Coordinates of N, CA and C in Angstrom, one line a residue:
X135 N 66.9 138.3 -93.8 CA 66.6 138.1 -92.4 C 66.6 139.4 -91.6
X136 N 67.5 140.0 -91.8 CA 67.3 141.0 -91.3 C 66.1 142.4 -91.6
X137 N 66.0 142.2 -92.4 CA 65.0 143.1 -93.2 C 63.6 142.3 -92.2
X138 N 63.5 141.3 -92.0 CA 62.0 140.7 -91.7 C 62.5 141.0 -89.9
X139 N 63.6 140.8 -89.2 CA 63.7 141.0 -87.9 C 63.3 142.7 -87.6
X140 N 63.6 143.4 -88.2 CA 63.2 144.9 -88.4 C 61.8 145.2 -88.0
X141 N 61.8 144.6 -89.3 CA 59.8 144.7 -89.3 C 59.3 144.4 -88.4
X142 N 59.7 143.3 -87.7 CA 59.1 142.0 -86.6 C 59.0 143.1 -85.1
X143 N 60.3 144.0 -84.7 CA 60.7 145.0 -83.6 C 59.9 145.8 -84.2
X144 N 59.6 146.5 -85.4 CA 58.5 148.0 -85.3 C 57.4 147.3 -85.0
X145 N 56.9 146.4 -85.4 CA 55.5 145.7 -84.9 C 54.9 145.8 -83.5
X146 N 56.8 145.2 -83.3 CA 56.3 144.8 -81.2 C 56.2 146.2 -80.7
X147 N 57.1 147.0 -81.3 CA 57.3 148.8 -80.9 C 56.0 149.2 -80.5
X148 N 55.3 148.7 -82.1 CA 54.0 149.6 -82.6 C 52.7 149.3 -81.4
X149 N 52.8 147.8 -81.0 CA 51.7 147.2 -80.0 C 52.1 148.0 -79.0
X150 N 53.6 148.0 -78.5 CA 53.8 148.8 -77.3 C 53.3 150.0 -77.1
X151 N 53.0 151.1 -78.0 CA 52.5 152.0 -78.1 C 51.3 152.1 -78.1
X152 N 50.3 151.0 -78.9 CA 49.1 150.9 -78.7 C 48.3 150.4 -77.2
X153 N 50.1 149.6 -76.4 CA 49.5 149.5 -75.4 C 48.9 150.2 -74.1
X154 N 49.5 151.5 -74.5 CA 49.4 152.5 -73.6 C 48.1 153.2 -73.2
X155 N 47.1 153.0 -74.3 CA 46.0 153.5 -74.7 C 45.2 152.8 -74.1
X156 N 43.6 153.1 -72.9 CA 43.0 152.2 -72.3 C 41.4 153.2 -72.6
X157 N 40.6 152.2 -72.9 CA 39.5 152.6 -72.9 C 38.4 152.1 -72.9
X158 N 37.1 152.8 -72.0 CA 36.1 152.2 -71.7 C 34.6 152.7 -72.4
X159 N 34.3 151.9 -72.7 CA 33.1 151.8 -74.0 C 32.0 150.7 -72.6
X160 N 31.1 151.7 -72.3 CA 29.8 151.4 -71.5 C 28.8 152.2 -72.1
X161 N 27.6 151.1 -71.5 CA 26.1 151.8 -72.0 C 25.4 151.9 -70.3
X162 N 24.6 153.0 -69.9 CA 23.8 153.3 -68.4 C 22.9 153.9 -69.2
X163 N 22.1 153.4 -68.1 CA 20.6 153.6 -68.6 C 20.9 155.1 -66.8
X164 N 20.1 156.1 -67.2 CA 19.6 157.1 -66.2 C 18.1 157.5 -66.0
X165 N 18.1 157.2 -64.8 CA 16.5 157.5 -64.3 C 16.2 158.8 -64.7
X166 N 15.0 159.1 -64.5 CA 14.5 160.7 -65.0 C 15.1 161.6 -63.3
X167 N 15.7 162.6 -63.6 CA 16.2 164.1 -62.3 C 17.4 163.0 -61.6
X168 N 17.7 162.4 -62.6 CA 19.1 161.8 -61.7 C 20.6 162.2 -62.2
X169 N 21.5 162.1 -61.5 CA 22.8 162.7 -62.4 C 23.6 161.7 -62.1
X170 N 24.8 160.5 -63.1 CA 25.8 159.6 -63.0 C 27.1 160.0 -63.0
X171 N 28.1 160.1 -62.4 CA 29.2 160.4 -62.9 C 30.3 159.1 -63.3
X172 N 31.0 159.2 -64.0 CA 32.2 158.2 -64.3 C 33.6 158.9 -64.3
X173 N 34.8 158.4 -63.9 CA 36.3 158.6 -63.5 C 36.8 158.3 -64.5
X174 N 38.0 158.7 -64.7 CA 39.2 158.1 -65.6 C 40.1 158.9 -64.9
X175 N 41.2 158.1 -64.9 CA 42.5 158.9 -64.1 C 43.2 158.8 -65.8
X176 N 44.4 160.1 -64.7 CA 45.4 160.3 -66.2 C 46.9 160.6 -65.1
X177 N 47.9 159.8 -65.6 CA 49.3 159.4 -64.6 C 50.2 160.4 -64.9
X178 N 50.1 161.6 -66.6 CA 50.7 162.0 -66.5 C 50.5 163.4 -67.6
X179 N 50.6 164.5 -67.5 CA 50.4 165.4 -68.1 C 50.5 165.2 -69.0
X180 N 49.6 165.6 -70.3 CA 50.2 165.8 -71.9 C 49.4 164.8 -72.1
X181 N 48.2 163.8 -71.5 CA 47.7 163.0 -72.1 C 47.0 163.0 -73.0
X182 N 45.9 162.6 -73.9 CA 45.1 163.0 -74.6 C 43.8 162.3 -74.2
X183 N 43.0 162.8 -73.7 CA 41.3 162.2 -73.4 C 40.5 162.2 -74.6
X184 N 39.8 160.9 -75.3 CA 39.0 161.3 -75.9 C 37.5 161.0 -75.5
X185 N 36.6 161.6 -75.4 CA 35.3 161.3 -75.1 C 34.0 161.3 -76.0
X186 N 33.7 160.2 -76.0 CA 32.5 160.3 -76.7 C 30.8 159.8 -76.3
X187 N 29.6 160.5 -76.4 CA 28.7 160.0 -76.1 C 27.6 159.8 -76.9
X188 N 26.1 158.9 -76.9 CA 25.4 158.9 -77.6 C 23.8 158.7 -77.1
X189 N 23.1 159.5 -76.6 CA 21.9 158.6 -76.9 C 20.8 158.0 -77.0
X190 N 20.8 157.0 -77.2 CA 20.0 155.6 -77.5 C 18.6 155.9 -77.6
X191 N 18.4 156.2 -76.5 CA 16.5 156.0 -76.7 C 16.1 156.7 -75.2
X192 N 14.9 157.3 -74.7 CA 14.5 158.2 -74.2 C 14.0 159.4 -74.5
X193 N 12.6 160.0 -74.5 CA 12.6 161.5 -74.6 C 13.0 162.3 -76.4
X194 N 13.4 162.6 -75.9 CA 14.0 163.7 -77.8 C 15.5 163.3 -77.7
X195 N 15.9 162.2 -76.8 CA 17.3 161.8 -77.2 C 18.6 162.8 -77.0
X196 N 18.0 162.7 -75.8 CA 19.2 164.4 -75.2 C 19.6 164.2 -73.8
X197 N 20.8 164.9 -73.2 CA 20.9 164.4 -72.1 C 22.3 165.7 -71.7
X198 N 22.0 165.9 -70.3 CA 22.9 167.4 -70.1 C 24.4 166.4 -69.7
X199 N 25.7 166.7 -70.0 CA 26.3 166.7 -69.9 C 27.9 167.8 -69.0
X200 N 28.8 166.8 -68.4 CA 29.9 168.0 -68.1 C 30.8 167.2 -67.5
X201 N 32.7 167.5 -68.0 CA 33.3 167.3 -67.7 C 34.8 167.6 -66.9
X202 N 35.0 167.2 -65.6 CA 35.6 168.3 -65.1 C 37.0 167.6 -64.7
X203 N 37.7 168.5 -64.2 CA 39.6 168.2 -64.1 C 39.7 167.7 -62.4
X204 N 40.6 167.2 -62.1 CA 40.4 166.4 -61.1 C 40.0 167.7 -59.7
X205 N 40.6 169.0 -59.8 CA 40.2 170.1 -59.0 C 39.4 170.5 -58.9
X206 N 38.3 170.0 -60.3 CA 36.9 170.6 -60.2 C 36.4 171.4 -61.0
X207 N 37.6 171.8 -61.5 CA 37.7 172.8 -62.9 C 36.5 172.4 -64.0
X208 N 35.5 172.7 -64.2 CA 34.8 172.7 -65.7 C 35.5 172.7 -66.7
X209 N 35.6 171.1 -67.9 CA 36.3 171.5 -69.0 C 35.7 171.7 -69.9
X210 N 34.3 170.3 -70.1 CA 33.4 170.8 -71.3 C 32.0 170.6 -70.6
X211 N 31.0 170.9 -70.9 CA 29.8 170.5 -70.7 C 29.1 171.4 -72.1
X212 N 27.5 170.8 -71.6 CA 26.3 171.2 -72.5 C 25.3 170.8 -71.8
X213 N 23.9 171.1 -72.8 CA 22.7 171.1 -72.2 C 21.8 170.5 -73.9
X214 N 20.7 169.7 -73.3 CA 20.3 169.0 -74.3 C 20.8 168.2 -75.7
X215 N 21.7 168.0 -75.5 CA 22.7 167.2 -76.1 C 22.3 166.1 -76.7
X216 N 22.2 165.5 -78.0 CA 22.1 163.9 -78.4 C 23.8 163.4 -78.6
X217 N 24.6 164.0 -78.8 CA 25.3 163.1 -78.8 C 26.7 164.0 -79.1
X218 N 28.2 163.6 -78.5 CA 29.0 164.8 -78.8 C 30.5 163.4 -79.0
X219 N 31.4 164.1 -79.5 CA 32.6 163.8 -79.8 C 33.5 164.8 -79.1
X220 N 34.5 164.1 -78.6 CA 35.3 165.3 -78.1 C 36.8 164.6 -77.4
X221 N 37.8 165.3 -78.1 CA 39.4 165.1 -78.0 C 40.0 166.5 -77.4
X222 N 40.6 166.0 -76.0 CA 41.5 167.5 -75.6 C 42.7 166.8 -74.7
X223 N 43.5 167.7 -74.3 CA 44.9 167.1 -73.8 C 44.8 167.3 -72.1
X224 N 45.1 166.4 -71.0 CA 45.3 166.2 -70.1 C 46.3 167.2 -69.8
X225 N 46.3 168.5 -68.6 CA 47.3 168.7 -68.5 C 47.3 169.0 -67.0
X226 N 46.5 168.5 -65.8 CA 46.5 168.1 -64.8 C 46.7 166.7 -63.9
X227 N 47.4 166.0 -63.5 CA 47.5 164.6 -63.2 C 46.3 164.3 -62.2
X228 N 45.7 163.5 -62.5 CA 44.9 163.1 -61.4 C 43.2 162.4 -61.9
X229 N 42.5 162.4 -61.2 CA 41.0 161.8 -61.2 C 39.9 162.9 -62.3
X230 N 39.8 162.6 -63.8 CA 39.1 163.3 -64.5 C 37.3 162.5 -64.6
X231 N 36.3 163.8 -64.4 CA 35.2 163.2 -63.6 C 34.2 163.6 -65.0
X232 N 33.4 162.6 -65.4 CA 32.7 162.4 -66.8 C 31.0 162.1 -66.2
X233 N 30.1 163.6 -66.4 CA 29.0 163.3 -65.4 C 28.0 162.9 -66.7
X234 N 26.6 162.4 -66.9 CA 25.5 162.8 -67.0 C 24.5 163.4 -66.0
X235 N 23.3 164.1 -66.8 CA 22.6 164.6 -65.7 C 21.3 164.4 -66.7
X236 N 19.9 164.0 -66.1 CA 18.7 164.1 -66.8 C 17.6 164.5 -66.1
X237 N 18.1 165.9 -65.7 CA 17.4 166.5 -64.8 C 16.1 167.4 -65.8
X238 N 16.1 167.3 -67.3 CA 15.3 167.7 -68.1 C 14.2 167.1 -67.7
X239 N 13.9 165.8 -67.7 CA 13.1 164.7 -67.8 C 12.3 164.5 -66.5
X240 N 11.3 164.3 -66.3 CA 10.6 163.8 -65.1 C 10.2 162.8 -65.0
X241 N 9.6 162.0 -66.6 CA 9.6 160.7 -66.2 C 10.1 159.6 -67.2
X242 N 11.0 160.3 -67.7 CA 11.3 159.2 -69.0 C 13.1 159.0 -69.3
X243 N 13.3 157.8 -68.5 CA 14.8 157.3 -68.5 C 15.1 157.0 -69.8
X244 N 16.8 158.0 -69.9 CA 17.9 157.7 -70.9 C 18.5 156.8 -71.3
X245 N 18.9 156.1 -71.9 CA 20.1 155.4 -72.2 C 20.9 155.9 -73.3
X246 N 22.2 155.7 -72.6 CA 23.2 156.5 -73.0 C 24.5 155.7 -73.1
X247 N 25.2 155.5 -74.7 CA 26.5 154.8 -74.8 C 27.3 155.8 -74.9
X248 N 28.1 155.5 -74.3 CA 29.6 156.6 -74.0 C 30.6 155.5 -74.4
X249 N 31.9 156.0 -75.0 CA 33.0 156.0 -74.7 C 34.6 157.0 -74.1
X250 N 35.3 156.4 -73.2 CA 36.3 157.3 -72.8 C 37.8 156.7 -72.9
X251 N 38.4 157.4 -73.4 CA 39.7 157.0 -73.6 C 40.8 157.6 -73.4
X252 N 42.1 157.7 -72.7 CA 43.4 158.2 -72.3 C 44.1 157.4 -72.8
X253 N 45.1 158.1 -73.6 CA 45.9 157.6 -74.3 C 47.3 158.3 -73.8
X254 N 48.5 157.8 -74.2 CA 49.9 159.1 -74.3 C 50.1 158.9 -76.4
X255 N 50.7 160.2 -76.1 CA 50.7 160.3 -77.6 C 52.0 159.8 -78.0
X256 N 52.3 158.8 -79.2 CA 53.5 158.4 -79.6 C 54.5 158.9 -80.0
X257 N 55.5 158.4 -79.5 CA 57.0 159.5 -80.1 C 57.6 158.5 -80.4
X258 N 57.8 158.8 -81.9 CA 58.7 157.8 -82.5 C 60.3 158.5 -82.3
X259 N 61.3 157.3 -81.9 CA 62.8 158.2 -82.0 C 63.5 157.2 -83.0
X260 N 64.7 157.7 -83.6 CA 64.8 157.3 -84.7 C 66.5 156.5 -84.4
X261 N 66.2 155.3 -85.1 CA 67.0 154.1 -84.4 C 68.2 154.3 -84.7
X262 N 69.6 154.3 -83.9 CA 71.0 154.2 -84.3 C 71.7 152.9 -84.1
X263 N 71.0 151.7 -83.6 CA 71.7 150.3 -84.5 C 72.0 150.1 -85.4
X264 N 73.1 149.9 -85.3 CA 73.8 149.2 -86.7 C 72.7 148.0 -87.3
X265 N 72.5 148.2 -88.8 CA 71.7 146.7 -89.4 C 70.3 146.7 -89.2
X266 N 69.8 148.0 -88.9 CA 67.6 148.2 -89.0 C 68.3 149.7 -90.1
X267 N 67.2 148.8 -91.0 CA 66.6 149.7 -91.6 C 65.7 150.8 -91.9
X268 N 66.2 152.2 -91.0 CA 65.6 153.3 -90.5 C 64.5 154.0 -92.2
X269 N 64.2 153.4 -93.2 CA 63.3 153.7 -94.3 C 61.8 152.9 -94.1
X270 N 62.8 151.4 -94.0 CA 61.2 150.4 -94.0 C 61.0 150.5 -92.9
X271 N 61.1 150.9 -91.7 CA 60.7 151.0 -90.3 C 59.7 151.9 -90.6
X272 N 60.0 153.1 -90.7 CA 59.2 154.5 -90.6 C 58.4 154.3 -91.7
X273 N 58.5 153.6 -92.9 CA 57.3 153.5 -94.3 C 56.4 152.6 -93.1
X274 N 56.5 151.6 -92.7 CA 55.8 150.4 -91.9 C 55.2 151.2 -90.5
X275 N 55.7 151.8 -89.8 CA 55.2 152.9 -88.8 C 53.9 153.7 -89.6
X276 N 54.2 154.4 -90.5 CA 53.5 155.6 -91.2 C 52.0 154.3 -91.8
X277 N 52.6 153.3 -92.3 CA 51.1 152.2 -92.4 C 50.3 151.9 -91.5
X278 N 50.9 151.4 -90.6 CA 50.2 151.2 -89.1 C 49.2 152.3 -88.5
X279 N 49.8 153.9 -88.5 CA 49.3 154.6 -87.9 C 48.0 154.9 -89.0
X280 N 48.7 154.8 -90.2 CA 47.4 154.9 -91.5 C 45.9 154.2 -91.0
X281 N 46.5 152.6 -91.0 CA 45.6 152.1 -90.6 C 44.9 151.9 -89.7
X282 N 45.7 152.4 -88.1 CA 45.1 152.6 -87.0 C 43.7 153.4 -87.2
X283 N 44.1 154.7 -88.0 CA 43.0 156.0 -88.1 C 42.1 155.6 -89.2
X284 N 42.5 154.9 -89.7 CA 41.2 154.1 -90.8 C 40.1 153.2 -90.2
X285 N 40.8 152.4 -89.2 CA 40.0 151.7 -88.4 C 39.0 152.4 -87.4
X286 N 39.5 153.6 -87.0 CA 38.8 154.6 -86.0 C 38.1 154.9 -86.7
X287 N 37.7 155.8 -88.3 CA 37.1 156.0 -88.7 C 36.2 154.9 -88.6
X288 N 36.3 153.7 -88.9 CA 35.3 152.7 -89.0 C 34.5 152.6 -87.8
X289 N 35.4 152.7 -86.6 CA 34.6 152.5 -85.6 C 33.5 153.5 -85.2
X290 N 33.9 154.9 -85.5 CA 33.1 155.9 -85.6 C 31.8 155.9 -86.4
X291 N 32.1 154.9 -87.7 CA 30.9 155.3 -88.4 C 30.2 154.0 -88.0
X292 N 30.8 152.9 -87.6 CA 29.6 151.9 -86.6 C 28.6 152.6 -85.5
X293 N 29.9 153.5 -85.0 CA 28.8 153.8 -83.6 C 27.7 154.7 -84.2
X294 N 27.6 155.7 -85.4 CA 27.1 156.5 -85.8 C 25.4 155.3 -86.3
X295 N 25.5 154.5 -87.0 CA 24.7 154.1 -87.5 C 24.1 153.3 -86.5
X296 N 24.5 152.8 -85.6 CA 24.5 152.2 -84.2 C 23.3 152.9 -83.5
X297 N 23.7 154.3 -83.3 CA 22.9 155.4 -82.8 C 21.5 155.6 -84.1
X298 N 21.5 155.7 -84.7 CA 20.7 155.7 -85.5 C 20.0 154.7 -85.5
X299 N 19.9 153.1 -85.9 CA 19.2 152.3 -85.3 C 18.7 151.9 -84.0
X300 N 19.3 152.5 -83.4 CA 18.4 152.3 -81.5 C 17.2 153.1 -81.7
X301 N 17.5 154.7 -82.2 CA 16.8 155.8 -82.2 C 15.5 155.4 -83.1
X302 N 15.6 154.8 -84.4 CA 14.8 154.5 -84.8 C 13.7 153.4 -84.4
X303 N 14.5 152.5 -83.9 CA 13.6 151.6 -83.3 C 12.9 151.8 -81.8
X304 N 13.3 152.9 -81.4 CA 13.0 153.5 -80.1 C 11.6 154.6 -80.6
X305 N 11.5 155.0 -81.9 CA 10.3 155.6 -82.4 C 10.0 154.3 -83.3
X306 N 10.1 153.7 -83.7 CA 8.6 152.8 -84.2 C 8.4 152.3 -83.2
X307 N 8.8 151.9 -82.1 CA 8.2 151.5 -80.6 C 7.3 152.1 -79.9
X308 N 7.0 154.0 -80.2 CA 6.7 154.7 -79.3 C 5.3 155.0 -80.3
X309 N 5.8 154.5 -81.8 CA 4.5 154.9 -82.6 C 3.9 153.6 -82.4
X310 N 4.3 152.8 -82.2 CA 3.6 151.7 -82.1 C 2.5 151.5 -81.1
X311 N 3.5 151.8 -79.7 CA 2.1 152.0 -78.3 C 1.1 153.0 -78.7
X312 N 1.6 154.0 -79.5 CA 0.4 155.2 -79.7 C -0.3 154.8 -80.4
X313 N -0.1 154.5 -80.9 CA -1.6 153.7 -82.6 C -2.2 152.4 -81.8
X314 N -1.8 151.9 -80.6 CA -2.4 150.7 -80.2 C -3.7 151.0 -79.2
X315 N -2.8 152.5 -78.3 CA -3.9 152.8 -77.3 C -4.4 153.9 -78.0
X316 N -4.3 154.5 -79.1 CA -5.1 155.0 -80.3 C -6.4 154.4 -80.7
X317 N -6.1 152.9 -80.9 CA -7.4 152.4 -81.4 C -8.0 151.6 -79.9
X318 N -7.3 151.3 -78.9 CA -8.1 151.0 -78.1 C -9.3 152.0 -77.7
X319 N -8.8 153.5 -77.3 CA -9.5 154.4 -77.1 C -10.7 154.9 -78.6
X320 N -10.4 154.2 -79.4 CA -11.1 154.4 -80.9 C -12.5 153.4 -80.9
X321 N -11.9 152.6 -80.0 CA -13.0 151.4 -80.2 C -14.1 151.8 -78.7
X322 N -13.4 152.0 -77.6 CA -13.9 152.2 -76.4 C -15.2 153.5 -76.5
X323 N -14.7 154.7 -77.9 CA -15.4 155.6 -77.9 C -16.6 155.0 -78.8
X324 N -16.5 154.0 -79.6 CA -17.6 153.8 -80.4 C -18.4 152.3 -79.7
X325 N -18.1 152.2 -79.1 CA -18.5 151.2 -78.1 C -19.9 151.9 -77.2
X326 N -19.1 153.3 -76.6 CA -19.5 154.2 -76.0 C -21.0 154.7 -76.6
X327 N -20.0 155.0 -77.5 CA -22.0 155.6 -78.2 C -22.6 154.8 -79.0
X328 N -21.9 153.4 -79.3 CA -23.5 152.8 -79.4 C -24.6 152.5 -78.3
X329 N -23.8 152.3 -77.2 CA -24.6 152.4 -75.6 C -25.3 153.3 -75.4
X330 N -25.0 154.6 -76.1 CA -25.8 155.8 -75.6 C -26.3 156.3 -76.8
X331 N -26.7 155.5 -77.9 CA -27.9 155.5 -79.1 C -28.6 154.6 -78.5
X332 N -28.5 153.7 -78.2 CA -29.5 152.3 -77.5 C -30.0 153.1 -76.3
X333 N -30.1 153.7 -75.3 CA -30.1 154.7 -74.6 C -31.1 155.7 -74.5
X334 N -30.9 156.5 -75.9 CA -31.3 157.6 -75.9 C -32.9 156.8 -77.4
X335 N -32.7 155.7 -77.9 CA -34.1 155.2 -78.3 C -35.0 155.1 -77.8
X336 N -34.3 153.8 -76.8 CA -35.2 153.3 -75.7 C -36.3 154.9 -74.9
X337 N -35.4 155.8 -74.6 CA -35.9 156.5 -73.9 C -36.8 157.7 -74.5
X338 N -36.9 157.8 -76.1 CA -37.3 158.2 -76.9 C -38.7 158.0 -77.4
X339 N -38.6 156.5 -77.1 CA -40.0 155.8 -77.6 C -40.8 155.1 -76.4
X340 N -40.4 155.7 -75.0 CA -40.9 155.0 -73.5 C -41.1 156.5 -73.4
X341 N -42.7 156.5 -73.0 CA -43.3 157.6 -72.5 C -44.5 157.0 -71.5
X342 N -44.5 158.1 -70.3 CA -44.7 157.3 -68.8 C -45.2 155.9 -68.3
X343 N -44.4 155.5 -69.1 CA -44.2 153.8 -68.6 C -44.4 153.1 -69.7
X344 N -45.1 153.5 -70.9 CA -46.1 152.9 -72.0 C -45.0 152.7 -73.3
X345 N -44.7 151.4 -73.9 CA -43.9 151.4 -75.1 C -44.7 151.4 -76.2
X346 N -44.2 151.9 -77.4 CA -44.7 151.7 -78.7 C -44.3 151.0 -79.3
X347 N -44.8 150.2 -79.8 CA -44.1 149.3 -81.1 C -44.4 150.1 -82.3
X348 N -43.0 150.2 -83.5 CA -43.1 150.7 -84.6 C -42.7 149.4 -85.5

């Protein structure tokens, strides 16, 4: 019994720590010369921000990015970007500002899935109650976190493939309209000059007023 009460407290431990962690996973669409920004606060130094963006469909799939500290300070940015990953440590308290900008574009809106996340990093301390077993705690800790980062990986490689299917279907969409008003304009041109073979007969075999029959 005791052995399973143990387990049962690192579990609740392990949630409490996972509860600390909040994150927002949104998709915005951005008009063409427009710039969005998004917030996350951080309550206490030493946080960890992770940021991630991607995307979707628009253009060559790029979009300028930059992120700054609640003072204003530039932490990361870029220019023409499809898509970035990015983990750094909070060491200012306050309002952290996550912009897009698609001021590349003049007429062709982005869409863009981001996620942002602040977390505090875990500190395990090491139990002096009498009757918990400080071996299966920390083996059962060390699985959890295993599995935590296994699962991340997974999520990672969802969003990756994720991104990949928008993009793709964002180009057979764009080959699609092109091969449509391709052959409309294909058909319009031979339309065209059969009018202007009928045209150039008629006017061929009418000499000052008088028709031939052949």
């Amino acid at each position: 019994m005791a052995v399973v009460f143990t387990l049962l407290l690192s579990f609740l431990s392990f949630l409490q720590l996972a509860s600390r962690a909040h994150a927002v996973a949104l998709t915005t669409s951005i008009a063409a010369n427009d710039r969005v920004c998004f917030y996350a606060d951080v309550d206490k130094a030493g946080e960890k921000i992770g940021f991630y963006f991607a995307v979707q469909s628009g253009g060559s799939f790029d979009i300028d990015f930059e992120v700054r500290e609640p003072s204003g300070k530039s932490l990361l940015d870029g220019q023409r970007e499809r898509q970035g990953d990015y983990v750094f440590t909070a060491n200012v308290v306050g309002e952290y500002q996550f912009c897009f900008e698609n001021d590349m574009s003049t007429l062709t809106e982005k869409l863009v899935d981001f996620d942002i996340m602040v977390e505090s990093e875990p500190r395990r301390e090491p139990s002096t109650k009498p009757g918990q077993i400080s071996e299966q705690t920390s083996a059962l800790e060390e699985s959890m976190f295993r599995l935590n980062t296994m699962l991340l990986n997974v999520k990672r490689t969802q969003k990756y493939f994720h991104t990949r299917e928008n993009r793709g279907f964002d180009i057979v969409k764009s080959t699609q309209n092109r091969m449509f008003w391709y052959g409309v304009l294909e058909s319009l041109g031979v339309i065209g000059m059969a009018i202007f073979q009928v045209y150039v007969l008629q006017t061929f075999f009418t000499k000052t007023g008088r028709r031939y029959k052949v």
